[in-house]
Coordinates of C-alpha atoms in Angstrom, one line a residue:
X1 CA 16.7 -42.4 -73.1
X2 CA 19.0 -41.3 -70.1
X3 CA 19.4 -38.5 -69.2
X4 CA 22.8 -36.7 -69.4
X5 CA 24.2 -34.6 -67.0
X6 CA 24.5 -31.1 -67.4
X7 CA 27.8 -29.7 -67.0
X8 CA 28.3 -25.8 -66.2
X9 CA 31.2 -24.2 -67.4
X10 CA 33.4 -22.4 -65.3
X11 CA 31.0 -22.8 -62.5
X12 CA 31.0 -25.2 -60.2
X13 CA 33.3 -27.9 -61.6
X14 CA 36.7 -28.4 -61.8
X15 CA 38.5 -27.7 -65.1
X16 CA 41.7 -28.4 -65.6
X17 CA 43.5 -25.1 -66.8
X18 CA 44.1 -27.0 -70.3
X19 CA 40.2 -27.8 -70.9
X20 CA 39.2 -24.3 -69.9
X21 CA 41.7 -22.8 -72.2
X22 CA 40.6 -25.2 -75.1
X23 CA 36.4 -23.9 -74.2
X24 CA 38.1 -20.6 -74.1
X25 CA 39.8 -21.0 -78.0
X26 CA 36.2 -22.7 -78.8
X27 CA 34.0 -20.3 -77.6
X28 CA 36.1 -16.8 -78.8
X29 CA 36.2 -18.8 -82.6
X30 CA 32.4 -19.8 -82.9
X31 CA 29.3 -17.8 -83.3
X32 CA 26.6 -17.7 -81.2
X33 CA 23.5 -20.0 -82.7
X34 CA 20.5 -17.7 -82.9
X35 CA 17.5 -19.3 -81.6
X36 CA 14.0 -18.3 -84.1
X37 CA 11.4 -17.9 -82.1
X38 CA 8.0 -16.7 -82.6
X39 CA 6.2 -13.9 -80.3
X40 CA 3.8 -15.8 -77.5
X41 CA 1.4 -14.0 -75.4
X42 CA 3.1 -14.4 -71.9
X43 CA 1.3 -15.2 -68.4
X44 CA 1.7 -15.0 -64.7
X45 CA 3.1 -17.8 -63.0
X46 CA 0.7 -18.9 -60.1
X47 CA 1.4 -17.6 -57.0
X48 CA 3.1 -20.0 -54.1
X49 CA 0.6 -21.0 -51.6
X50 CA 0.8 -19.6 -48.3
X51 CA 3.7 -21.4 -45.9
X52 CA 2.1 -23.5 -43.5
X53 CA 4.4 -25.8 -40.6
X54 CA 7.7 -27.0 -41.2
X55 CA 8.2 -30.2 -39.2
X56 CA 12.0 -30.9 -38.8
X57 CA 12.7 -34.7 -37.2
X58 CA 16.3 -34.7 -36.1
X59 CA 18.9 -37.0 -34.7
X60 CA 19.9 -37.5 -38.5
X61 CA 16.4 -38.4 -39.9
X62 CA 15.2 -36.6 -42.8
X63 CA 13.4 -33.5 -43.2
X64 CA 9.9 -33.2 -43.8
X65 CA 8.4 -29.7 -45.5
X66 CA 5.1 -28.8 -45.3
X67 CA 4.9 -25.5 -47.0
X68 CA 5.4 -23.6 -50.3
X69 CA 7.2 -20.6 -50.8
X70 CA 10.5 -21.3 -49.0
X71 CA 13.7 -22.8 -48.8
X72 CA 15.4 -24.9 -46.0
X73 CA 19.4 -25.2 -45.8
X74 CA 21.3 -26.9 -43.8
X75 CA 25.2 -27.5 -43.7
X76 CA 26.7 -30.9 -45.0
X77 CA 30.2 -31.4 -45.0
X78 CA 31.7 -28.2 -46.0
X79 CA 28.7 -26.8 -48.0
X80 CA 25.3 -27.1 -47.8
X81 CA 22.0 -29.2 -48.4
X82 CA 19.1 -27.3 -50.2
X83 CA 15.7 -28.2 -50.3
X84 CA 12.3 -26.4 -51.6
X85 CA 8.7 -27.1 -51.7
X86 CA 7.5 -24.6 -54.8
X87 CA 4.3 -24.9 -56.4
X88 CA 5.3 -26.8 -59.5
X89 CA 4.2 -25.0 -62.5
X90 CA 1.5 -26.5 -64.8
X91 CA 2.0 -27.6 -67.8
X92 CA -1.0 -25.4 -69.2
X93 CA 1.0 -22.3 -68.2
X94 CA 3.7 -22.5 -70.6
X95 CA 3.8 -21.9 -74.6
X96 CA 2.4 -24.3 -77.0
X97 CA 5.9 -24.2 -78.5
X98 CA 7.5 -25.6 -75.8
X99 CA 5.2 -28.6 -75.5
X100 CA 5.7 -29.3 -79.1
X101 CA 9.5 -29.5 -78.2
X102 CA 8.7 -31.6 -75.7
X103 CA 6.3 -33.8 -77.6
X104 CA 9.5 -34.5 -80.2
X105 CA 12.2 -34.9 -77.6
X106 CA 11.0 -37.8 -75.7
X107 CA 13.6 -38.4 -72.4
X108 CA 15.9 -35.7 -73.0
X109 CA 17.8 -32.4 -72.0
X110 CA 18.6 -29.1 -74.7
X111 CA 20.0 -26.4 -74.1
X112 CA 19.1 -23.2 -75.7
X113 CA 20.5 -19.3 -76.0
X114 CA 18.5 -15.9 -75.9
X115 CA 19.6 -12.4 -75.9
X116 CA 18.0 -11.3 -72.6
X117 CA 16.3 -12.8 -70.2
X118 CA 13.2 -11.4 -71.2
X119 CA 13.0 -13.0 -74.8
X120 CA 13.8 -16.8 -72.4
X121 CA 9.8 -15.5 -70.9
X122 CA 8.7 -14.7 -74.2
X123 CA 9.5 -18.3 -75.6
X124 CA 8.8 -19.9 -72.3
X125 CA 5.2 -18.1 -72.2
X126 CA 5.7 -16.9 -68.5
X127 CA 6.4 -13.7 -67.0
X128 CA 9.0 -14.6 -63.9
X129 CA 9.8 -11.9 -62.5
X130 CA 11.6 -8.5 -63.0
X131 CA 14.8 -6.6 -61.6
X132 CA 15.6 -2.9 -62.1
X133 CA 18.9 -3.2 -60.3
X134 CA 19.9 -6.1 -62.1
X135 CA 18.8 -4.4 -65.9
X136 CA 21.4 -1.4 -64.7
X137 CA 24.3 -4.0 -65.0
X138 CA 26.3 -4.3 -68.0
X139 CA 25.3 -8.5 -69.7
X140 CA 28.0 -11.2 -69.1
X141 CA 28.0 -14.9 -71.1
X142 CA 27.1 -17.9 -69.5
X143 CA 28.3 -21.2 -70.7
X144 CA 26.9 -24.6 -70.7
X145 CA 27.3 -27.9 -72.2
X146 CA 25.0 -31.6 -71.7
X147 CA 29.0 -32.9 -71.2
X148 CA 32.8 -32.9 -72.0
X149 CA 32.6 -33.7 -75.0
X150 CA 29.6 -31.6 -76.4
X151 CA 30.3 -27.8 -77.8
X152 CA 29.2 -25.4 -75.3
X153 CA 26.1 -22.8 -75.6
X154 CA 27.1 -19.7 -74.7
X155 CA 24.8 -16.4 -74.7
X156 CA 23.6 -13.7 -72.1
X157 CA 21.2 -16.0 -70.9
X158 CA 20.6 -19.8 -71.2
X159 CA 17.5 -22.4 -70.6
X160 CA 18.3 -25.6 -70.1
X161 CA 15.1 -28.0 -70.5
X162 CA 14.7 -31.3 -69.7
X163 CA 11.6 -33.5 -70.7
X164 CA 10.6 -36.8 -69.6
X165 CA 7.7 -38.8 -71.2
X166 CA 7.6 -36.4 -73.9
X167 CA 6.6 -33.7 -71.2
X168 CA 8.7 -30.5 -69.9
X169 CA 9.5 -31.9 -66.8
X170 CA 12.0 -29.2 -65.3
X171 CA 13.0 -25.6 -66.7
X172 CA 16.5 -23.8 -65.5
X173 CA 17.2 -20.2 -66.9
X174 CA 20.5 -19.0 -66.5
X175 CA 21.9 -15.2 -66.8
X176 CA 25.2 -13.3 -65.5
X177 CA 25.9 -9.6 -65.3
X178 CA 28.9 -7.3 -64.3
X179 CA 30.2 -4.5 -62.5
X180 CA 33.4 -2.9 -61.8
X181 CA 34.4 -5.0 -58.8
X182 CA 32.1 -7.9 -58.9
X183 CA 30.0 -10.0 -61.2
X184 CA 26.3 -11.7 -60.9
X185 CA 24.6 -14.7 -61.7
X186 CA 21.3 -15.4 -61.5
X187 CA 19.3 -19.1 -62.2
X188 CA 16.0 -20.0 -61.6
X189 CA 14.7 -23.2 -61.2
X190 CA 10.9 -24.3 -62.3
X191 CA 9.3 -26.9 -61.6
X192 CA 6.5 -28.6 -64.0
X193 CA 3.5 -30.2 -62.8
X194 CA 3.9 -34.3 -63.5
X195 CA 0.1 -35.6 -64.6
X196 CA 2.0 -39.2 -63.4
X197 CA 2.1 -38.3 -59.8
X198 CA -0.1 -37.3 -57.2
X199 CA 1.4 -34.3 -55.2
X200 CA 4.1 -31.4 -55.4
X201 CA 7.3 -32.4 -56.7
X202 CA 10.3 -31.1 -55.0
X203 CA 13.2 -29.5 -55.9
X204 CA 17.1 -31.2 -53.8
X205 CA 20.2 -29.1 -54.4
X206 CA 23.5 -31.2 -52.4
X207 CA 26.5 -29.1 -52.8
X208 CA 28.7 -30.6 -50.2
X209 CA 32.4 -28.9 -51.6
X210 CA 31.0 -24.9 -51.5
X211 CA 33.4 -24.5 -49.0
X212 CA 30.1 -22.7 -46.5
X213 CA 31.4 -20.7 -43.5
X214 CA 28.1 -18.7 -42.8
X215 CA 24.4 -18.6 -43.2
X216 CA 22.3 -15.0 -42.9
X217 CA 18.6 -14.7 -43.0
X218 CA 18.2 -11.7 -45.3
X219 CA 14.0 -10.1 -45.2
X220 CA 13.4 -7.8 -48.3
X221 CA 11.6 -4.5 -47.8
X222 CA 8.8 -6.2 -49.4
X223 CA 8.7 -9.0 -47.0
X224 CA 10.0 -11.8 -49.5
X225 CA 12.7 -14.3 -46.9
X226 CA 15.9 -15.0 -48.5
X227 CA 18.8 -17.0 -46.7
X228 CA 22.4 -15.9 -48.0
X229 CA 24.9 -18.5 -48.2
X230 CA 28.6 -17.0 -47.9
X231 CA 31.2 -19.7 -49.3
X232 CA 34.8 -19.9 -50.3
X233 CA 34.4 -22.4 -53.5
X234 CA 37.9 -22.7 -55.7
X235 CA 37.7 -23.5 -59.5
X236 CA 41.2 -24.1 -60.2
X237 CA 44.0 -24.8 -57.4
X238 CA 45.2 -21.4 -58.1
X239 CA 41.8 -19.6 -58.2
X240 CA 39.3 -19.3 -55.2
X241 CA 36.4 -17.2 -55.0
X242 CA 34.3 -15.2 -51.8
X243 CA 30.5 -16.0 -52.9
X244 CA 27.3 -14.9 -51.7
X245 CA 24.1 -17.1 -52.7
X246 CA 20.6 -16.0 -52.4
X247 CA 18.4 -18.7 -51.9
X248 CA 14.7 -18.0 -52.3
X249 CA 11.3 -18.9 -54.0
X250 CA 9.4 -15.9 -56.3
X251 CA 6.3 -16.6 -58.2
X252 CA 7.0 -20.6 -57.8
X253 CA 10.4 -20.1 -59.1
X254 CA 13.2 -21.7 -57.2
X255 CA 16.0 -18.3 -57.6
X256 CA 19.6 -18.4 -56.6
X257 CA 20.9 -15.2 -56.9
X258 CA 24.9 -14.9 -56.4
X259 CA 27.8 -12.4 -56.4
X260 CA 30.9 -13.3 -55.9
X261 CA 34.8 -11.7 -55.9
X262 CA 38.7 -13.3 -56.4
X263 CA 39.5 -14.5 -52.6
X264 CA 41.7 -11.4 -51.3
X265 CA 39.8 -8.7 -52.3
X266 CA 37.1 -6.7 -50.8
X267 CA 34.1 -8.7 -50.4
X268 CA 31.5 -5.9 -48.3
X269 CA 30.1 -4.4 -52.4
X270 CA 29.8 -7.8 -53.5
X271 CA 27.5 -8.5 -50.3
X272 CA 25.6 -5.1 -50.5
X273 CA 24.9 -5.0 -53.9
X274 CA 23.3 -8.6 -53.9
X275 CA 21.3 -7.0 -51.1
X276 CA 20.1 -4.2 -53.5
X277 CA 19.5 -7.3 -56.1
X278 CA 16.8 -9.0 -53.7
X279 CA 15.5 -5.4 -52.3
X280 CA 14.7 -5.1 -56.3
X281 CA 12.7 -8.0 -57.3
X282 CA 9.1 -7.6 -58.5

């Protein structure tokens, strides 16, 4: 079965101001499905693998990556090109119940809502990662939906999985938070060991419309490399945004980490506070 694409809502894409209002009516009227899930001992992810040599062939040839643990951008267009070489995840790591899942959904994509972050590792059977900053912050919603015309999912924090061959084949967890002047989102990307294929799988983000206009190299006190994309994306002709993305990989997991304020107002807390989001990562 095909896969379908996943739409995010309000992020991203273009809605025109009559479908967001219509997802807006949808999502205030319904009530949020509760997932069941049972309690699953949780375990580390593997660590990434030491970086090694990055071998960059230019004159418009493409880029070859020879390391784990990091993330290459470069500018295309008026955004950006993404690539990273994470250790993919095996399948043995994660929770018998999510292998059943994927044992019953072929090809496919689902989309499911927790209440925290934390209960998404409990049912995934991996501890990612932790954030004291970011647990200070009051919970936002994040909405998705596999397309137009499906209902949206909407919950503090979402994992979309898709599985191919009747495997998990890649895992995206998705969470937003707010303060006063600013919000947060934060997604990780994992991805799963394929028994198919010889080799690391890896992980191509192409966002040429982010509207880019600077790149920063950001090191943590703990040593952890981040590169911080500032971009100028608009949602609606009458609604642009000033964004900062954090780009990095943590424990295998591919993280972009963003804040982001209406276009016109003061962007310098947005920008220090995601640096106190990355100075706090565990």
């Amino acid at each position: 079965m095909e896969d379908r694409k996943l739409t995010r809502i309000f992020d991203r894409v273009k809605l025109s101001r009559e479908r967001e209002d219509a997802i807006l009516a949808e999502l205030l009227s319904e009530k949020k499905e509760v997932f069941s899930m049972k309690q699953i001992n949780r375990r580390r992810i593997p660590a990434a693998a030491l970086a090694a040599v990055l071998v960059a062939v230019l004159a418009g040839t493409a880029l070859a990556v020879e390391y784990f643990g990091r993330v290459n951008i470069s500018r295309v267009e008026e955004g950006y090109k993404l690539e990273a070489n994470a250790k993919n995840i095996p399948l043995s790591s994660l929770s018998e119940e999510v292998l059943q899942r994927g044992e019953a959904a072929g090809s496919s994509m689902e989309i499911l809502p927790f209440d925290s972050w934390e209960e998404a590792e409990v049912f995934l059977g991996l501890e990612i990662a932790g954030n004291a900053r970011l647990e200070q912050m009051e919970k936002g919603l994040w909405g998705m939906s596999l397309g137009e015309d499906d209902p949206p999912v909407v919950a503090p924090c979402l994992a979309a999985l898709r599985y191919q061959n009747s495997l998990p084949y890649e895992i995206e967890l998705h969470t937003s938070y707010c303060e006063e002047d600013f919000s947060v989102s934060e997604k990780i990307v994992l991805i799963l060991e394929d028994p198919t294929r010889e080799g690391e799988r890896l992980y191509n983000l192409l966002n040429p419309l982010a509207g880019t206009s600077g790149l920063e190299t950001y090191v943590t006190p703990s040593g952890m490399e981040v590169t911080i994309i500032e971009s100028h994306p608009s949602f609606r002709e009458d609604w642009t945004v000033t964004m900062y993305e954090a780009e990095f990989i943590l424990n295998s997991a591919v993280f972009t980490v963003s804040t982001k304020v209406n276009e016109g107002e003061p962007c310098e807390p947005a920008l220090a506070a995601l640096k106190e989001i990355l100075d706090a990562y565990e």
